[in-house]
Coordinates of C-alpha atoms in Angstrom, one line a residue:
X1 CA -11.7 37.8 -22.0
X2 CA -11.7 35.6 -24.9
X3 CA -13.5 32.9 -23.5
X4 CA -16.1 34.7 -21.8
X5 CA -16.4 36.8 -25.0
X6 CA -16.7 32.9 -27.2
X7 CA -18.9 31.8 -24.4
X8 CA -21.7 34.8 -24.3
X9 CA -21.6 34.6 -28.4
X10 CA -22.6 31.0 -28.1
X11 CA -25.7 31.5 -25.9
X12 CA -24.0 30.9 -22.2
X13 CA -26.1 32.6 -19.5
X14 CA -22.9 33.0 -17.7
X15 CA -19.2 31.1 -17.5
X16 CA -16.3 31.7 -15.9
X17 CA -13.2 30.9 -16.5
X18 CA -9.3 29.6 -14.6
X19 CA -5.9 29.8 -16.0
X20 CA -3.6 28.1 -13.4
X21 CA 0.1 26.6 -13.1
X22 CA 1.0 23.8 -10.8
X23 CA 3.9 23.3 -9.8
X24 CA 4.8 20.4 -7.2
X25 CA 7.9 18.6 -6.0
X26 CA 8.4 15.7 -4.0
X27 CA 11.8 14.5 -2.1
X28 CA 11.8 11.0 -0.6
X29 CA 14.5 9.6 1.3
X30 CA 15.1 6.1 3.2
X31 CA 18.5 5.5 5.6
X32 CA 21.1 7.3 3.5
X33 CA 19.7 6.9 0.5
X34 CA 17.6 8.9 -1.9
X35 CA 14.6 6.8 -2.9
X36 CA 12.9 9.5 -5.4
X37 CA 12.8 13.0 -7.0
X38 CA 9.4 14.4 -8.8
X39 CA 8.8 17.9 -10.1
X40 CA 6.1 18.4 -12.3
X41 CA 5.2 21.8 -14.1
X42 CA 1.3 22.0 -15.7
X43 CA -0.1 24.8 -16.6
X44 CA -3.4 25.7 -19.2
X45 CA -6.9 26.4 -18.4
X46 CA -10.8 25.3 -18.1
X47 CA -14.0 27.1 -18.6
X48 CA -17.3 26.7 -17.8
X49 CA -20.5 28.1 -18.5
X50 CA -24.5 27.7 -17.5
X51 CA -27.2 27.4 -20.0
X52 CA -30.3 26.9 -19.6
X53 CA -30.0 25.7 -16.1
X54 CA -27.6 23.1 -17.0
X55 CA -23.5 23.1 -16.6
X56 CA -21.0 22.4 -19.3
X57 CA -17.3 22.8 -18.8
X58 CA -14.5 21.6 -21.7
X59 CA -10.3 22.5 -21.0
X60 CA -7.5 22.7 -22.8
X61 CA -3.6 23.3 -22.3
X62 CA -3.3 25.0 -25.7
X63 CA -3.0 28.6 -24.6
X64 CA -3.7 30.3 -28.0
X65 CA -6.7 32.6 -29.0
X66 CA -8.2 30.5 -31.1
X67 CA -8.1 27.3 -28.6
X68 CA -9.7 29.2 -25.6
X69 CA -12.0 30.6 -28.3
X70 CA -12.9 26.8 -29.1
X71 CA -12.6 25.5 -25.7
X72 CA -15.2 28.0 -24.5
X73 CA -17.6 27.4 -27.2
X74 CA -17.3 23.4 -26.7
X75 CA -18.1 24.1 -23.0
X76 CA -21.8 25.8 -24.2
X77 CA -22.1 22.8 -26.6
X78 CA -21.6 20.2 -23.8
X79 CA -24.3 22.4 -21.3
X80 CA -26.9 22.3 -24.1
X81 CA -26.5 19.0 -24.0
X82 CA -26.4 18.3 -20.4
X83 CA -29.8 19.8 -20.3
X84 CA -31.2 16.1 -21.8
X85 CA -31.1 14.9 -18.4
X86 CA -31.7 17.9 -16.0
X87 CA -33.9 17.5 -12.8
X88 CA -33.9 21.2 -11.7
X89 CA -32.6 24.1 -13.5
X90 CA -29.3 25.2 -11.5
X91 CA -29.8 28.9 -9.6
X92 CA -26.6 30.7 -8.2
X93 CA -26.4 32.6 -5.3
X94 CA -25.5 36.1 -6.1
X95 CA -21.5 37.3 -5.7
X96 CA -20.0 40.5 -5.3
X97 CA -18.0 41.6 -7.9
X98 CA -14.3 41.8 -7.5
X99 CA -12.9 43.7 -10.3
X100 CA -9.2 43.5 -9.8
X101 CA -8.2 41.2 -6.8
X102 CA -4.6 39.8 -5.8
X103 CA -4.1 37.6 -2.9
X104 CA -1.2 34.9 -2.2
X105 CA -0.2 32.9 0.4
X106 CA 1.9 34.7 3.5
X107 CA 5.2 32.5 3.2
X108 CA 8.5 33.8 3.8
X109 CA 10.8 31.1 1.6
X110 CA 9.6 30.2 -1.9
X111 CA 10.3 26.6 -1.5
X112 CA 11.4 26.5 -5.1
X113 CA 14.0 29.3 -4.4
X114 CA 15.9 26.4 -2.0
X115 CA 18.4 24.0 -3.9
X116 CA 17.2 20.1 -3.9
X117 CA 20.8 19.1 -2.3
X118 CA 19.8 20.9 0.3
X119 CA 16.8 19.4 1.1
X120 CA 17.8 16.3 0.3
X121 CA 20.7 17.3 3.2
X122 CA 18.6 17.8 5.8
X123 CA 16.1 14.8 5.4
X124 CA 19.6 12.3 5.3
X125 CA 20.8 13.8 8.6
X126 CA 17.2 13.9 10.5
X127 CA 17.1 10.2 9.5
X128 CA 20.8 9.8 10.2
X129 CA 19.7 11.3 13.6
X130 CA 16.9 8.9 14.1
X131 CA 19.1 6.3 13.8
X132 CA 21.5 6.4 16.3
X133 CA 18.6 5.6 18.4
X134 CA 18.7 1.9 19.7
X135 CA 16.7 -0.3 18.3
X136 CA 15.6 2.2 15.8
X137 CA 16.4 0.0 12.5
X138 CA 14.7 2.2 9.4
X139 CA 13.8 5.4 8.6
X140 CA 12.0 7.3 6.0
X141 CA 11.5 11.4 5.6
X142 CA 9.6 13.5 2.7
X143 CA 9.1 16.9 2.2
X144 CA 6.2 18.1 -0.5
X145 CA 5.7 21.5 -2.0
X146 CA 3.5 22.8 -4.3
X147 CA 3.0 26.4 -5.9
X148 CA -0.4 27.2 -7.6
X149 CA -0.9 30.1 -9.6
X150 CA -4.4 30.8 -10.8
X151 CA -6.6 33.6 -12.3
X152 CA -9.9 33.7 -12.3
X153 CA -12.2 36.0 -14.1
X154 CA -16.4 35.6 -14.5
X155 CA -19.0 37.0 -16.9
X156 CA -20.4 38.5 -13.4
X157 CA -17.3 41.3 -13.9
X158 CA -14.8 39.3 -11.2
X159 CA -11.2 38.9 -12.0
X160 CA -8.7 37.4 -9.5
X161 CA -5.4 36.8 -9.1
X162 CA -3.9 33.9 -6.4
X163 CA -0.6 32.5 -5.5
X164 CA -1.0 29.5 -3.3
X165 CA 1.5 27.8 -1.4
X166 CA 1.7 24.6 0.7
X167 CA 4.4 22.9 2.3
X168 CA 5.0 19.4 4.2
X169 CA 7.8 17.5 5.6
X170 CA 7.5 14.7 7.7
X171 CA 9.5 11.7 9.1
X172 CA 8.6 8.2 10.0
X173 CA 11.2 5.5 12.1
X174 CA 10.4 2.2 12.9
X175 CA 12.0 -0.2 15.5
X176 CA 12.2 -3.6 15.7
X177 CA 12.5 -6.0 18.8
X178 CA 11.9 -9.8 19.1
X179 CA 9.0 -10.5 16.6
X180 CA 7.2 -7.4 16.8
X181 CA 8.2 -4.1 15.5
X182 CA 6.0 -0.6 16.1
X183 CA 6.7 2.9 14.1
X184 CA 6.1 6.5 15.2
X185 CA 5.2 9.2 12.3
X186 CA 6.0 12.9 12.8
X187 CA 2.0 13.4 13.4
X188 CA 2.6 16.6 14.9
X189 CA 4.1 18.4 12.2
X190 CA 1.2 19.6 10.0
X191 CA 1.3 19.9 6.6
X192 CA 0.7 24.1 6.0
X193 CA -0.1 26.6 3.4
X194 CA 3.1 28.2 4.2
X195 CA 6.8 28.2 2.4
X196 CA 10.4 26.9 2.8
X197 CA 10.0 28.3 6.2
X198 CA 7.6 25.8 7.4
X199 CA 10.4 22.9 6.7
X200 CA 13.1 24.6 9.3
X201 CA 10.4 25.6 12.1
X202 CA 9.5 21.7 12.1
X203 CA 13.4 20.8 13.2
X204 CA 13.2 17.2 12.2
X205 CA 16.6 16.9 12.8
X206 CA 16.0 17.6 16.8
X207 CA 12.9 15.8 16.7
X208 CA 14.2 12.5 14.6
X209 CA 16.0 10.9 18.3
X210 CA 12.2 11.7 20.6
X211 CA 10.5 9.9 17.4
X212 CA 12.7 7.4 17.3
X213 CA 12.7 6.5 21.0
X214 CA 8.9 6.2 21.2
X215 CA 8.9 4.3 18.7
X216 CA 11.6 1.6 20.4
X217 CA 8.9 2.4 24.0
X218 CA 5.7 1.1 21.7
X219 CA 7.7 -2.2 21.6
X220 CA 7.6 -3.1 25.5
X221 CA 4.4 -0.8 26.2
X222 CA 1.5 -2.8 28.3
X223 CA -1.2 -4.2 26.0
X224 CA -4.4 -2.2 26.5
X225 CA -7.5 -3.9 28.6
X226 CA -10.7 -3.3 26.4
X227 CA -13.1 -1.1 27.9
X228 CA -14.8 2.1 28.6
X229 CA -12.1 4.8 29.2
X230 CA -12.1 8.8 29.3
X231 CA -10.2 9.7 26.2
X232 CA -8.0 12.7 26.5
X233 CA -6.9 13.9 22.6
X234 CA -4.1 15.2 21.3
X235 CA -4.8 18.3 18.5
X236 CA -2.3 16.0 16.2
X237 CA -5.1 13.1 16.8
X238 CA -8.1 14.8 17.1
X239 CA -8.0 17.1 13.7
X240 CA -8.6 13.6 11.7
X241 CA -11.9 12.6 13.7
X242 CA -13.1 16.1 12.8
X243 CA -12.4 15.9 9.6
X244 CA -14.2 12.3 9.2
X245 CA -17.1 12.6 11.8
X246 CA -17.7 16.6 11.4
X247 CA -16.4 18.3 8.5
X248 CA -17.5 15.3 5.5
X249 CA -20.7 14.9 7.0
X250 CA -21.9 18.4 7.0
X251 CA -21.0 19.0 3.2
X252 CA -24.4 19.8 1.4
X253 CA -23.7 17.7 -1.6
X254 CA -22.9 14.6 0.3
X255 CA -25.9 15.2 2.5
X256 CA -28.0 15.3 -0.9
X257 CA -27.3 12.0 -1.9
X258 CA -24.5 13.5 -4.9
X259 CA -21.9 11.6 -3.1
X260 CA -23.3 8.3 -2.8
X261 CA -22.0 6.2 -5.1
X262 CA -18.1 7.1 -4.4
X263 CA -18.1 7.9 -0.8
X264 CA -21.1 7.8 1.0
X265 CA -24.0 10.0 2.1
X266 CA -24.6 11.3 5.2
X267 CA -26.4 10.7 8.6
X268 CA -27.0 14.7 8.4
X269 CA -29.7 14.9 6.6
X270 CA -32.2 15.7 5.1
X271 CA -32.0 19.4 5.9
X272 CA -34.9 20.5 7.0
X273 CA -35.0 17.6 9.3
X274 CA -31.6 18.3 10.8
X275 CA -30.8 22.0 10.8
X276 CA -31.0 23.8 14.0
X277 CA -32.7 20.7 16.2
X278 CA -29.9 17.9 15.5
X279 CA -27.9 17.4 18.6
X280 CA -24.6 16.6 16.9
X281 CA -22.7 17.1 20.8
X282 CA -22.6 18.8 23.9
X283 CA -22.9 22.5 24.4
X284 CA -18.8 23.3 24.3
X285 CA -19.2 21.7 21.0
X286 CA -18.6 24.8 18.7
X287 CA -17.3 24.1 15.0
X288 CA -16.7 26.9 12.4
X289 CA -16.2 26.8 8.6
X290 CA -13.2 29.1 7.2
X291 CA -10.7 29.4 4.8
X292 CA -8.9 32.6 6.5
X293 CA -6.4 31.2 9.3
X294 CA -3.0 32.3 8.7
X295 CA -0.8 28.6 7.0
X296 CA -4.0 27.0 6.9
X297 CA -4.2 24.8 3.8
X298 CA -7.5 25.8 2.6
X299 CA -6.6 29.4 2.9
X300 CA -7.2 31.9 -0.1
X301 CA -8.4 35.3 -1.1
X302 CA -11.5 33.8 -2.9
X303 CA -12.7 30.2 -4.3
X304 CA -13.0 28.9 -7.5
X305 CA -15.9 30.3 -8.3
X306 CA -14.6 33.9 -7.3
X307 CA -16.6 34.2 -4.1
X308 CA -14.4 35.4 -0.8
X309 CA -14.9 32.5 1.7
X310 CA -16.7 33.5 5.0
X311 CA -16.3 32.3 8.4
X312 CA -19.6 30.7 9.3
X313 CA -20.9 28.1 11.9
X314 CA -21.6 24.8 11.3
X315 CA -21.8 23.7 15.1
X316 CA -23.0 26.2 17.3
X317 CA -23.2 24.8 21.5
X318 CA -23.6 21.1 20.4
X319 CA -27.0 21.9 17.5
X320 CA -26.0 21.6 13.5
X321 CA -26.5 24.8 12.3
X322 CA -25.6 25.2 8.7
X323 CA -23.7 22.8 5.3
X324 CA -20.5 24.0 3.4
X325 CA -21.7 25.5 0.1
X326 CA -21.3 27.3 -2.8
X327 CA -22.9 29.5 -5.3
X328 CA -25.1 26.5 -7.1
X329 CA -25.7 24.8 -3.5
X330 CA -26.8 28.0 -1.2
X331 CA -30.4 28.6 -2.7
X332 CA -30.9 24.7 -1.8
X333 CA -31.1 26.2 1.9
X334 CA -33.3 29.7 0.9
X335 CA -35.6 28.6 3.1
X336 CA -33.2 28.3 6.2
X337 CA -31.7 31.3 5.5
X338 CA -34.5 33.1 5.2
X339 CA -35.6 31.7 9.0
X340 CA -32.6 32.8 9.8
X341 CA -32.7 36.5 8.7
X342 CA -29.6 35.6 6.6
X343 CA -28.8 36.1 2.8
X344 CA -28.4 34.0 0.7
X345 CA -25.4 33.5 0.3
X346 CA -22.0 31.2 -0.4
X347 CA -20.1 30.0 1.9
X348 CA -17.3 30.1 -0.6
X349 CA -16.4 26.5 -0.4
X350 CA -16.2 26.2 -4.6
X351 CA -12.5 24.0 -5.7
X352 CA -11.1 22.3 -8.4
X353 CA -7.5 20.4 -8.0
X354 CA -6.0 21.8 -11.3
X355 CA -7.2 23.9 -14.7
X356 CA -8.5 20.9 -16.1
X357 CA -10.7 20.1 -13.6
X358 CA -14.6 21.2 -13.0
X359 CA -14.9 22.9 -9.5
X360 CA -16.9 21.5 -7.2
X361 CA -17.7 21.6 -3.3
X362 CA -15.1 21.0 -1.0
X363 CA -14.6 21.6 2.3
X364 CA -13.3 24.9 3.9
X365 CA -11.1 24.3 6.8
X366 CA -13.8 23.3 9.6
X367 CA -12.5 23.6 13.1
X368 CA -13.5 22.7 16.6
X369 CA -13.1 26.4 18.6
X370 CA -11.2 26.2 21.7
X371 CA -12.3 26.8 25.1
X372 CA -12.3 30.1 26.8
X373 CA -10.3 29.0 30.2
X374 CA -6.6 28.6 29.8
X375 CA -7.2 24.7 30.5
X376 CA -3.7 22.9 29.0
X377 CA -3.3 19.4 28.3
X378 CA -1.6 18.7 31.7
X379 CA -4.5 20.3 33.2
X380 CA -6.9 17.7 31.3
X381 CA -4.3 14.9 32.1
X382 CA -5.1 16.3 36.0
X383 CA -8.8 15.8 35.7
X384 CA -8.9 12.7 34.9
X385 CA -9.2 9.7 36.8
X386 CA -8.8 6.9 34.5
X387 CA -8.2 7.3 31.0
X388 CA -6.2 7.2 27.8
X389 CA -3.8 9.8 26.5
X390 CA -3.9 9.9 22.5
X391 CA -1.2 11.6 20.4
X392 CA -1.1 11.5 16.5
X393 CA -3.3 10.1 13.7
X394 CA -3.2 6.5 12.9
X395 CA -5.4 4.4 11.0
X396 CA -9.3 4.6 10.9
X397 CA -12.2 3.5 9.7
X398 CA -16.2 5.2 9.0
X399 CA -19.0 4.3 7.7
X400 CA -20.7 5.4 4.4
X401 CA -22.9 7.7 6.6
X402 CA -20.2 8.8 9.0
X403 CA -21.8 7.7 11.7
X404 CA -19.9 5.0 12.9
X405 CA -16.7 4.6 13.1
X406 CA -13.1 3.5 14.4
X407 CA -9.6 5.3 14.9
X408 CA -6.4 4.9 16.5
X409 CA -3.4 7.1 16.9
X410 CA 0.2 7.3 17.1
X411 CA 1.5 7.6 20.5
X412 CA -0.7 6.2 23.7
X413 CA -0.5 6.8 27.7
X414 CA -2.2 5.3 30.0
X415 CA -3.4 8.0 32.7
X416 CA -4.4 6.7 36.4
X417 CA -5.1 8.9 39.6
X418 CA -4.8 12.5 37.3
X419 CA -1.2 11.4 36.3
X420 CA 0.6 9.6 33.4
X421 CA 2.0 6.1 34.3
X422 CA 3.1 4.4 31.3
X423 CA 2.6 4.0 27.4
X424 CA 0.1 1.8 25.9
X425 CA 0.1 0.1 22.8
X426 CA -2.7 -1.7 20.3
X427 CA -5.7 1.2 21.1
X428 CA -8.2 2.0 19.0
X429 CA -11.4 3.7 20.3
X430 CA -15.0 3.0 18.8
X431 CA -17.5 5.9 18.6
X432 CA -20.8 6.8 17.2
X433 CA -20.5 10.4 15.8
X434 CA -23.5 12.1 18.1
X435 CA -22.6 9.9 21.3
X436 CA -19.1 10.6 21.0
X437 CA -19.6 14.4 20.6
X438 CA -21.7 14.3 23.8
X439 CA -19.2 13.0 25.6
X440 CA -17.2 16.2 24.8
X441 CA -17.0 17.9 28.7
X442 CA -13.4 19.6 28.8
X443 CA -11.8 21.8 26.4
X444 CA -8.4 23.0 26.4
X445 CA -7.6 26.3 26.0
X446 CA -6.4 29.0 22.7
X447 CA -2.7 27.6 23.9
X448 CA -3.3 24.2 23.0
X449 CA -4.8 25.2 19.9
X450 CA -2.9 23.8 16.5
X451 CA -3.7 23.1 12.8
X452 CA -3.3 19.5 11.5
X453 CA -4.9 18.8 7.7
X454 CA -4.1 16.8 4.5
X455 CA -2.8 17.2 1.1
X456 CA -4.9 14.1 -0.2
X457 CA -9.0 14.6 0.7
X458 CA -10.7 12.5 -2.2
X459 CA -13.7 13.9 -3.2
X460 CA -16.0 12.9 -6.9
X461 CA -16.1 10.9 -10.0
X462 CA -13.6 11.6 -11.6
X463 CA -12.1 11.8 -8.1
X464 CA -10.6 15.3 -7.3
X465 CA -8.1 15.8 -4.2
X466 CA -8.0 18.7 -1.9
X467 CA -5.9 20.0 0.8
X468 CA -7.7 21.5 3.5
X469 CA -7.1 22.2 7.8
X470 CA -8.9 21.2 10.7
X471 CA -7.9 23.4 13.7
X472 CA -8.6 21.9 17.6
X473 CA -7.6 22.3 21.5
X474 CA -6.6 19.5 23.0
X475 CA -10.4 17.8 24.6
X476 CA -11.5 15.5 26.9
X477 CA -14.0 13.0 25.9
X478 CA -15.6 10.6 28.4
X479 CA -16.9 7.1 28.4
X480 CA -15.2 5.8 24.9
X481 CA -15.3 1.9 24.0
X482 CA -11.6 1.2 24.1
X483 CA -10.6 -2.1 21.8
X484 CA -7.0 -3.8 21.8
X485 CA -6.2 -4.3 18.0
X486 CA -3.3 -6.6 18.9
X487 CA -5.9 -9.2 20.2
X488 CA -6.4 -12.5 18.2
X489 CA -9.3 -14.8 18.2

């Protein structure tokens, strides 16, 4: 109340302000050895206000009166003089008022609660387990954890409470045969907005011997043949072409031109070209904006801004139908809205990475819906005449419009006659965004389903990071230009 009290006296139109504490640990093992223990504890708090169209925003981690009384005053000082190089007077979207709301993260086992030897146990024995594995010669295991605690409270009358959680281990073994060695990651255990819990349900330790042996299989697997294949995709693989060909595209700023100079723009755009007649796939193409599933990452009672997320389309049967936004962003599309019969309205995508941080827009978790037949993966793998089976993420690479780009994966299978016949090694598919959307012609069903998502999503200057989910089934994808990355000229 202090620093919306300093900011009104100095002249702010409105400001809002966060108090948060972060804390985050990270464990990292290799063999039998420990190879590094952080934990790092910040706490203190930002503010920003709006004056005269124009933003300012100043933080501090002095938590006395008379600092946030500064702090909030400095903020007003910095939007007066913001307003030197203004374009367009900023609007915001109206927000209901949340007088007194709580939310936090459903986790059952405060990572924090659980003793660092014990961690530290249980990443030494899954790697211990990886390696009595033949041919598995090194192995390295993590687990991450962070706990944020913010409050957020507006000149509007909002004041909010959140505990957020998010959790990740993971595993990676690498074999080595006659010069050539190949590695398999632990691609299908997600990172999660969930506790200590999280850590025993992804059994490592049982898992560490099938990691290991694919990754000794990659070794002899049969070199790909380049060429046009029917792709079937793994949730573990296909949540990071989402995320690159869907979910960054289809952010409002970057469509704008705001993101240009640090990663790109966007072939979606402009708006009023693009929404409701671009074609971005084929009609079981359905992707939805949230930040509400249960251990997603981007899960929370409201944003940074104080706004409770929606769910809202972004895809609906193949046709772009609306941007990620928040308060600042969401009059940009009045005029769709109003088409529409819609409010205008956030989507509640506002985020900053810590207190001393402006908030900004970031992506909601943006998913691709499943299908509504109980089609399973082995009923995909059935379909399919000649194709390639893709499990995990692996590296990548997109353009600065996301239009074109490459991935590969972890884990590949070459499928002939509707049936699995071997592992392949050295794959990487090519794809234009729109052409490889309409190849989309099988979905799998709720029960292949799953979350996969990232701690580290780089976003601005200064560059911010968020963590955020991409949910999928488990697709079919026909016609894909198949390269061999092993190949040399």
């Amino acid at each position: 109340m202090v620093a919306l009290d300093a900011a009104r006296s100095a002249g702010a139109e409105y400001a809002d302000v966060r108090f948060s504490r972060n804390r985050s640990q990270s464990l990292f093992t290799r063999e039998q050895r420990v190879t590094g223990v952080t934990d790092n504890d910040t706490m203190g708090f930002g503010v920003r206000t709006l004056v005269g169209g124009t933003w300012g925003f100043a933080a501090s981690r002095d938590l006395t009166r008379d600092e946030v009384a500064r702090v909030a005053r400095q903020a007003v000082a910095q939007a007066r003089a913001n307003r030197s190089a203004m374009l367009k007077p900023v609007e915001l979207a109206p927000a209901p008022v949340v007088a007194d709301g709580s939310w936090r993260s459903p986790i059952e086992i405060d990572p924090f609660d659980v003793a660092i030897e014990d961690k530290v146990a249980l990443l030494l024995a899954a790697n211990a387990a990886a390696l009595e594995v033949a041919g598995a010669r090194f192995v390295s295991s993590r687990m991450f954890f962070l706990r944020e605690e913010k409050t957020f409270a507006s000149t509007d009358g909002s004041f909010v409470a959140q505990t957020i959680y998010r959790t990740q281990p993971s595993l990676t073994v690498t074999a080595v045969g006659k010069g050539d060695f190949a590695s398999r990651d632990s691609a299908e255990i997600a990172p999660m907005g969930r506790g200590y819990e999280h850590v025993r349900a992804a059994d490592l330790v049982g898992n560490a011997r099938r990691w290991a042996s694919e990754a000794v299989e990659k070794l002899s697997a049969k070199p790909v043949d380049v060429g046009r294949y029917d792709l079937v995709l793994h949730p573990s693989h296909l949540w990071l072409t989402v995320h690159e060909s869907v979910a960054h595209p289809t952010e409002l700023d970057r469509a704008m031109g705001y993101e240009a100079n640090y990663a790109g723009t966007s072939f979606v755009a402009p708006p009023e070209k693009v929404l409701g007649t671009l074609r971005y796939g084929s009609e079981l193409m359905n992707i939805r904006g949230d930040r509400s599933q249960p251990g997603s990452l981007s899960a929370c009672g409201w944003d940074d801004e104080g706004v409770q997320p929606e769910e809202f389309d972004i895809i609906r049967n193949g046709v772009f139908v609306d941007y990620q936004t928040t308060r600042e962003q969401a009059p940009w599309l009045a005029w769709w809205y109003a088409k529409q019969g819609r409010p205008v309205r956030s989507h509640g995508c506002s985020y900053a990475q810590s207190w001393e941080d402006v908030q900004f827009q970031r992506m909601p978790n943006v998913s691709l819906l499943p299908g509504e037949k109980d089609t399973t993966w082995d009923d995909l793998i059935a379909a399919t005449d000649r194709g390639i089976a893709i499990v995990g993420d692996g590296s990548f690479s997109i353009d600065q419009q996301r239009y074109n780009a490459q991935f590969g994966g972890q884990v590949f299978y070459e499928i002939r006659g509707g049936k699995i016949t071997g592992m392949l090694k050295d794959v990487a598919y090519q794809m234009r965004t729109p052409e490889f959307w309409g190849g989309l012609d099988m979905l799998g069903g709720r029960g292949t389903y799953m979350l996969g998502g990232a701690f580290g999503d780089a976003k601005g200057q200064p560059v911010q990071v968020n963590a955020i989910s991409h949910g999928c089934p488990a697709v079919r994808i026909r016609n894909v230009n198949v390269i061999n990355t092993g190949r040399s000229a």
